[in-house]
PDB file of C-alpha atoms in Angstrom:
ATOM      1  CA  LEU Q   1     -28.595 -84.333  90.411  1.00  0.00           C
ATOM      2  CA  LYS Q   2     -27.964 -84.912  86.844  1.00  0.00           C
ATOM      3  CA  LEU Q   3     -24.997 -87.505  85.824  1.00  0.00           C
ATOM      4  CA  TYR Q   4     -23.336 -84.827  83.457  1.00  0.00           C
ATOM      5  CA  LEU Q   5     -22.838 -82.757  86.598  1.00  0.00           C
ATOM      6  CA  VAL Q   6     -20.667 -85.571  88.617  1.00  0.00           C
ATOM      7  CA  ALA Q   7     -17.329 -83.693  87.758  1.00  0.00           C
ATOM      8  CA  VAL Q   8     -18.697 -80.330  87.274  1.00  0.00           C
ATOM      9  CA  LEU Q   9     -18.802 -77.674  89.927  1.00  0.00           C
ATOM     10  CA  THR Q  10     -21.585 -75.638  90.651  1.00  0.00           C
ATOM     11  CA  VAL Q  11     -20.715 -72.034  91.241  1.00  0.00           C
ATOM     12  CA  LEU Q  12     -22.960 -69.854  92.892  1.00  0.00           C
ATOM     13  CA  SER Q  13     -22.103 -66.143  93.305  1.00  0.00           C
ATOM     14  CA  ALA Q  14     -24.009 -63.346  95.470  1.00  0.00           C
ATOM     15  CA  CYS Q  15     -23.963 -60.022  94.231  1.00  0.00           C
ATOM     16  CA  ASN Q  16     -23.802 -57.181  96.648  1.00  0.00           C
ATOM     17  CA  LYS Q  17     -24.409 -53.574  96.058  1.00  0.00           C
ATOM     18  CA  PRO Q  18     -21.457 -51.651  97.056  1.00  0.00           C
ATOM     19  CA  ALA Q  19     -21.549 -48.673  99.586  1.00  0.00           C
ATOM     20  CA  ALA Q  20     -20.662 -44.971  97.630  1.00  0.00           C
ATOM     21  CA  THR Q  21     -17.166 -44.081  97.842  1.00  0.00           C
ATOM     22  CA  THR Q  22     -15.139 -40.930  96.761  1.00  0.00           C
ATOM     23  CA  THR Q  23     -12.069 -41.851  95.381  1.00  0.00           C
ATOM     24  CA  VAL Q  24      -8.970 -39.215  94.914  1.00  0.00           C
ATOM     25  CA  THR Q  25      -6.673 -40.100  91.775  1.00  0.00           C
ATOM     26  CA  VAL Q  26      -3.339 -38.537  91.965  1.00  0.00           C
ATOM     27  CA  ALA Q  27      -1.527 -37.959  88.410  1.00  0.00           C
ATOM     28  CA  GLY Q  28       0.913 -41.282  87.988  1.00  0.00           C
ATOM     29  CA  ASP Q  29       1.170 -45.026  88.780  1.00  0.00           C
ATOM     30  CA  ASP Q  30      -2.086 -46.461  89.553  1.00  0.00           C
ATOM     31  CA  GLN Q  31      -0.278 -47.332  93.072  1.00  0.00           C
ATOM     32  CA  HIS Q  32      -0.314 -43.861  93.982  1.00  0.00           C
ATOM     33  CA  THR Q  33      -3.955 -43.814  93.794  1.00  0.00           C
ATOM     34  CA  VAL Q  34      -5.485 -42.328  97.240  1.00  0.00           C
ATOM     35  CA  VAL Q  35      -7.976 -44.608  98.752  1.00  0.00           C
ATOM     36  CA  ALA Q  36      -8.219 -42.686 102.329  1.00  0.00           C
ATOM     37  CA  ARG Q  37      -6.775 -39.439 104.046  1.00  0.00           C
ATOM     38  CA  TYR Q  38      -6.326 -38.872 107.797  1.00  0.00           C
ATOM     39  CA  ASN Q  39      -4.905 -35.597 109.406  1.00  0.00           C
ATOM     40  CA  GLY Q  40      -3.887 -34.543 106.082  1.00  0.00           C
ATOM     41  CA  THR Q  41      -2.000 -37.995 105.568  1.00  0.00           C
ATOM     42  CA  ASN Q  42      -2.584 -39.979 102.493  1.00  0.00           C
ATOM     43  CA  ILE Q  43      -3.158 -43.886 102.241  1.00  0.00           C
ATOM     44  CA  THR Q  44      -2.537 -45.126  98.586  1.00  0.00           C
ATOM     45  CA  LEU Q  45      -2.844 -48.448  97.000  1.00  0.00           C
ATOM     46  CA  LYS Q  46       0.807 -49.141  97.299  1.00  0.00           C
ATOM     47  CA  ASP Q  47       0.189 -48.707 101.404  1.00  0.00           C
ATOM     48  CA  ILE Q  48      -2.549 -51.315 100.763  1.00  0.00           C
ATOM     49  CA  GLU Q  49      -0.551 -53.637  98.919  1.00  0.00           C
ATOM     50  CA  GLU Q  50       2.251 -53.660 101.203  1.00  0.00           C
ATOM     51  CA  LYS Q  51      -0.153 -54.163 104.193  1.00  0.00           C
ATOM     52  CA  ALA Q  52      -2.516 -56.560 102.533  1.00  0.00           C
ATOM     53  CA  GLY Q  53      -0.699 -57.942  99.131  1.00  0.00           C
ATOM     54  CA  LYS Q  54      -0.624 -61.500  99.805  1.00  0.00           C
ATOM     55  CA  GLN Q  55      -4.661 -61.546 100.791  1.00  0.00           C
ATOM     56  CA  LEU Q  56      -5.712 -59.665  97.881  1.00  0.00           C
ATOM     57  CA  ARG Q  57      -3.659 -61.932  95.424  1.00  0.00           C
ATOM     58  CA  ASP Q  58      -4.997 -65.009  97.123  1.00  0.00           C
ATOM     59  CA  LEU Q  59      -8.431 -63.412  96.474  1.00  0.00           C
ATOM     60  CA  GLU Q  60      -7.866 -62.670  92.901  1.00  0.00           C
ATOM     61  CA  LYS Q  61      -6.607 -66.605  92.745  1.00  0.00           C
ATOM     62  CA  GLN Q  62      -9.891 -67.646  94.223  1.00  0.00           C
ATOM     63  CA  LYS Q  63     -11.948 -65.335  91.695  1.00  0.00           C
ATOM     64  CA  TYR Q  64     -10.250 -66.947  88.852  1.00  0.00           C
ATOM     65  CA  GLU Q  65     -10.568 -70.743  90.161  1.00  0.00           C
ATOM     66  CA  ILE Q  66     -14.582 -69.185  90.552  1.00  0.00           C
ATOM     67  CA  ARG Q  67     -14.986 -67.930  87.234  1.00  0.00           C
ATOM     68  CA  SER Q  68     -12.857 -70.764  85.469  1.00  0.00           C
ATOM     69  CA  GLN Q  69     -14.981 -73.381  87.307  1.00  0.00           C
ATOM     70  CA  ALA Q  70     -18.197 -71.670  85.815  1.00  0.00           C
ATOM     71  CA  VAL Q  71     -16.906 -71.282  82.280  1.00  0.00           C
ATOM     72  CA  GLU Q  72     -16.221 -75.222  82.371  1.00  0.00           C
ATOM     73  CA  GLY Q  73     -19.537 -75.985  83.759  1.00  0.00           C
ATOM     74  CA  ILE Q  74     -21.663 -73.715  81.097  1.00  0.00           C
ATOM     75  CA  VAL Q  75     -19.159 -75.310  78.437  1.00  0.00           C
ATOM     76  CA  ILE Q  76     -19.722 -79.117  79.550  1.00  0.00           C
ATOM     77  CA  ALA Q  77     -23.526 -78.937  80.069  1.00  0.00           C
ATOM     78  CA  ALA Q  78     -23.790 -77.217  76.491  1.00  0.00           C
ATOM     79  CA  LEU Q  79     -21.628 -79.835  74.797  1.00  0.00           C
ATOM     80  CA  VAL Q  80     -23.217 -82.947  76.600  1.00  0.00           C
ATOM     81  CA  LYS Q  81     -26.770 -81.365  75.748  1.00  0.00           C
ATOM     82  CA  ALA Q  82     -25.693 -81.248  71.942  1.00  0.00           C
ATOM     83  CA  GLU Q  83     -24.481 -84.793  71.839  1.00  0.00           C
ATOM     84  CA  ALA Q  84     -27.651 -86.170  73.915  1.00  0.00           C
ATOM     85  CA  THR Q  85     -29.880 -84.265  71.324  1.00  0.00           C
ATOM     86  CA  LYS Q  86     -27.856 -85.895  68.514  1.00  0.00           C
ATOM     87  CA  VAL Q  87     -28.953 -89.252  69.607  1.00  0.00           C
ATOM     88  CA  GLY Q  88     -32.284 -88.518  70.896  1.00  0.00           C
ATOM     89  CA  GLN Q  89     -31.286 -89.004  74.535  1.00  0.00           C
ATOM     90  CA  THR Q  90     -31.327 -87.141  77.625  1.00  0.00           C
ATOM     91  CA  GLU Q  91     -28.315 -85.617  79.178  1.00  0.00           C
ATOM     92  CA  ASP Q  92     -28.475 -88.391  81.745  1.00  0.00           C
ATOM     93  CA  GLN Q  93     -28.937 -90.873  79.507  1.00  0.00           C
ATOM     94  CA  TRP Q  94     -25.909 -89.857  77.201  1.00  0.00           C
ATOM     95  CA  VAL Q  95     -23.660 -89.796  79.811  1.00  0.00           C
ATOM     96  CA  LYS Q  96     -24.586 -92.802  81.422  1.00  0.00           C
ATOM     97  CA  ALA Q  97     -24.252 -94.716  78.218  1.00  0.00           C
ATOM     98  CA  GLN Q  98     -20.935 -93.269  77.777  1.00  0.00           C
ATOM     99  CA  LEU Q  99     -19.632 -94.080  81.527  1.00  0.00           C
ATOM    100  CA  GLU Q 100     -20.929 -97.961  81.080  1.00  0.00           C
ATOM    101  CA  ALA Q 101     -18.921 -97.985  77.880  1.00  0.00           C
ATOM    102  CA  LYS Q 102     -15.724 -96.814  79.888  1.00  0.00           C
ATOM    103  CA  LEU Q 103     -16.250 -98.587  83.130  1.00  0.00           C
ATOM    104  CA  PRO Q 104     -15.836-102.362  83.458  1.00  0.00           C
ATOM    105  CA  LYS Q 105     -18.583-103.780  85.321  1.00  0.00           C
ATOM    106  CA  PRO Q 106     -17.445-105.134  88.980  1.00  0.00           C
ATOM    107  CA  SER Q 107     -17.310-108.914  89.218  1.00  0.00           C
ATOM    108  CA  GLU Q 108     -19.787-110.892  91.624  1.00  0.00           C
ATOM    109  CA  GLU Q 109     -16.970-111.651  93.747  1.00  0.00           C
ATOM    110  CA  GLU Q 110     -16.381-108.055  94.213  1.00  0.00           C
ATOM    111  CA  ILE Q 111     -19.800-107.111  94.939  1.00  0.00           C
ATOM    112  CA  LYS Q 112     -20.124-109.705  97.391  1.00  0.00           C
ATOM    113  CA  LYS Q 113     -17.007-108.848  99.326  1.00  0.00           C
ATOM    114  CA  VAL Q 114     -17.995-105.436  99.706  1.00  0.00           C
ATOM    115  CA  PHE Q 115     -21.352-106.427 100.801  1.00  0.00           C
ATOM    116  CA  GLU Q 116     -19.980-108.413 103.790  1.00  0.00           C
ATOM    117  CA  GLU Q 117     -17.693-106.123 104.409  1.00  0.00           C
ATOM    118  CA  ASN Q 118     -20.313-103.135 105.035  1.00  0.00           C
ATOM    119  CA  LYS Q 119     -23.310-105.403 105.985  1.00  0.00           C
ATOM    120  CA  ALA Q 120     -23.149-103.985 109.588  1.00  0.00           C
ATOM    121  CA  ARG Q 121     -23.740-100.295 108.293  1.00  0.00           C
ATOM    122  CA  MET Q 122     -26.452-101.082 106.013  1.00  0.00           C
ATOM    123  CA  PRO Q 123     -30.294-101.332 106.500  1.00  0.00           C
ATOM    124  CA  PRO Q 124     -31.799-104.270 108.468  1.00  0.00           C
ATOM    125  CA  ASP Q 125     -32.746-107.156 105.782  1.00  0.00           C
ATOM    126  CA  SER Q 126     -30.432-105.690 102.989  1.00  0.00           C
ATOM    127  CA  THR Q 127     -29.526-108.356 100.581  1.00  0.00           C
ATOM    128  CA  VAL Q 128     -26.974-108.240  97.450  1.00  0.00           C
ATOM    129  CA  GLU Q 129     -29.537-107.718  95.242  1.00  0.00           C
ATOM    130  CA  SER Q 130     -31.168-105.020  97.176  1.00  0.00           C
ATOM    131  CA  MET Q 131     -27.782-103.120  97.584  1.00  0.00           C
ATOM    132  CA  ARG Q 132     -26.339-103.890  94.200  1.00  0.00           C
ATOM    133  CA  GLU Q 133     -26.845-100.761  92.611  1.00  0.00           C
ATOM    134  CA  GLN Q 134     -25.255 -98.821  95.733  1.00  0.00           C
ATOM    135  CA  ILE Q 135     -22.471-100.992  95.873  1.00  0.00           C
ATOM    136  CA  ILE Q 136     -21.492-100.869  92.123  1.00  0.00           C
ATOM    137  CA  ALA Q 137     -21.542 -97.357  92.433  1.00  0.00           C
ATOM    138  CA  PHE Q 138     -19.358 -97.471  95.553  1.00  0.00           C
ATOM    139  CA  ILE Q 139     -16.929 -99.686  93.848  1.00  0.00           C
ATOM    140  CA  GLN Q 140     -17.054 -97.351  90.914  1.00  0.00           C
ATOM    141  CA  ARG Q 141     -16.861 -94.215  92.486  1.00  0.00           C
ATOM    142  CA  ASP Q 142     -13.548 -92.923  91.788  1.00  0.00           C
ATOM    143  CA  ALA Q 143     -13.285 -94.741  88.275  1.00  0.00           C
ATOM    144  CA  GLN Q 144     -16.755 -92.832  87.369  1.00  0.00           C
ATOM    145  CA  ARG Q 145     -14.991 -89.486  88.165  1.00  0.00           C
ATOM    146  CA  ASP Q 146     -12.065 -90.005  86.227  1.00  0.00           C
ATOM    147  CA  ALA Q 147     -14.060 -91.532  83.352  1.00  0.00           C
ATOM    148  CA  ALA Q 148     -16.613 -88.395  83.433  1.00  0.00           C
ATOM    149  CA  MET Q 149     -13.368 -86.128  83.155  1.00  0.00           C
ATOM    150  CA  SER Q 150     -12.127 -88.080  80.127  1.00  0.00           C
ATOM    151  CA  ILE Q 151     -15.435 -87.767  78.579  1.00  0.00           C
ATOM    152  CA  PHE Q 152     -15.526 -83.971  79.142  1.00  0.00           C
ATOM    153  CA  ALA Q 153     -12.093 -83.661  78.025  1.00  0.00           C
ATOM    154  CA  ASP Q 154     -12.947 -85.568  74.752  1.00  0.00           C
ATOM    155  CA  LEU Q 155     -15.582 -83.189  74.241  1.00  0.00           C
ATOM    156  CA  LYS Q 156     -14.045 -80.072  74.644  1.00  0.00           C
ATOM    157  CA  LYS Q 157     -11.259 -80.989  72.360  1.00  0.00           C
ATOM    158  CA  LYS Q 158     -13.635 -82.036  69.322  1.00  0.00           C
ATOM    159  CA  ALA Q 159     -15.054 -78.395  70.042  1.00  0.00           C
ATOM    160  CA  ASN Q 160     -11.890 -76.859  70.174  1.00  0.00           C
ATOM    161  CA  TYR Q 161     -12.493 -75.037  73.737  1.00  0.00           C
ATOM    162  CA  GLU Q 162     -10.143 -72.729  74.700  1.00  0.00           C
ATOM    163  CA  MET Q 163     -10.027 -70.889  77.995  1.00  0.00           C
ATOM    164  CA  LEU Q 164      -9.582 -67.154  77.503  1.00  0.00           C
ATOM    165  CA  LEU Q 165      -9.380 -66.151  80.925  1.00  0.00           C
ATOM    166  CA  LYS Q 166      -6.234 -65.285  81.987  1.00  0.00           C
ATOM    167  CA  GLU Q 167      -4.764 -66.676  85.622  1.00  0.00           C
ATOM    168  CA  PRO Q 168      -3.357 -63.936  87.834  1.00  0.00           C
ATOM    169  CA  GLU Q 169       0.377 -63.468  87.389  1.00  0.00           C
ATOM    170  CA  GLU Q 170       2.507 -64.251  90.595  1.00  0.00           C
ATOM    171  CA  PRO Q 171       4.307 -61.027  91.540  1.00  0.00           C
ATOM    172  CA  ARG Q 172       8.177 -60.836  90.766  1.00  0.00           C
ATOM    173  CA  VAL Q 173       9.917 -60.607  93.941  1.00  0.00           C
ATOM    174  CA  GLN Q 174      13.682 -58.566  93.607  1.00  0.00           C
ATOM    175  CA  VAL Q 175      16.167 -60.965  95.743  1.00  0.00           C
ATOM    176  CA  ALA Q 176      19.600 -59.610  96.940  1.00  0.00           C
ATOM    177  CA  ALA Q 177      21.803 -62.012  95.633  1.00  0.00           C
ATOM    178  CA  ILE Q 178      24.162 -61.881  98.670  1.00  0.00           C
ATOM    179  CA  GLY Q 179      26.028 -64.404 101.243  1.00  0.00           C
ATOM    180  CA  PRO Q 180      28.037 -67.625 100.180  1.00  0.00           C
ATOM    181  CA  ALA Q 181      28.602 -67.724  96.447  1.00  0.00           C
ATOM    182  CA  ARG Q 182      30.761 -69.005  93.698  1.00  0.00           C
ATOM    183  CA  GLY Q 183      31.706 -67.556  90.351  1.00  0.00           C
ATOM    184  CA  PRO Q 184      32.498 -63.927  89.380  1.00  0.00           C
ATOM    185  CA  GLU Q 185      30.457 -61.233  90.532  1.00  0.00           C
ATOM    186  CA  GLY Q 186      29.495 -59.809  87.201  1.00  0.00           C
ATOM    187  CA  ALA Q 187      28.027 -63.267  85.720  1.00  0.00           C
ATOM    188  CA  LYS Q 188      25.263 -62.677  83.375  1.00  0.00           C
ATOM    189  CA  VAL Q 189      23.031 -65.314  85.255  1.00  0.00           C
ATOM    190  CA  THR Q 190      22.689 -65.478  88.697  1.00  0.00           C
ATOM    191  CA  ILE Q 191      21.196 -68.410  90.618  1.00  0.00           C
ATOM    192  CA  VAL Q 192      19.763 -67.784  94.161  1.00  0.00           C
ATOM    193  CA  GLU Q 193      19.259 -70.685  96.372  1.00  0.00           C
ATOM    194  CA  PHE Q 194      16.808 -71.091  99.164  1.00  0.00           C
ATOM    195  CA  SER Q 195      17.602 -73.822 101.896  1.00  0.00           C
ATOM    196  CA  ASP Q 196      16.312 -74.990 105.129  1.00  0.00           C
ATOM    197  CA  PHE Q 197      19.488 -76.158 106.873  1.00  0.00           C
ATOM    198  CA  GLN Q 198      17.460 -77.571 109.478  1.00  0.00           C
ATOM    199  CA  CYS Q 199      15.160 -79.531 107.571  1.00  0.00           C
ATOM    200  CA  PRO Q 200      16.452 -83.316 108.091  1.00  0.00           C
ATOM    201  CA  PHE Q 201      16.173 -83.766 104.298  1.00  0.00           C
TER     202      PHE Q 201
END
């Protein structure tokens, strides 16, 4: 795997051809679109929303996340390639150089300590020298991810990157302001507080 994909998610999408369907549309709001019928009774999009609204909204969020991750992957790969080309390097070489500039080298004491603590799980006849690169990668694992994200963020900022995909809006729910209250009934602003009185906090 290339280094410049360390912090980039690869999104695979499969396309399935939908089965042919017949939709009957009723004049008015989309919620009144008829999607099925039995014994003369219509099932509309509103019925579906009432039955499976949460699952459908979760799917919309997942679709947005997959698309936004794909956009990020495309943009970052292109920006890294452009920067690497400027200095005559491969993408791997460019990212490695950037990471090395950001990440401090572990001390010999740190390397030896990790080696001794994990020696039993290493291949037979392993030495500090033979495992040095793996140990350094282990020590720097979290820091490397953060550094890579920082590098990619800087690239996007320089390129005036802007995400234009719109995140699905959360549905508004009308809540009846009933129950114990303070203040006049005709107040211009009403705050409804939800609480779990069995919660220990």
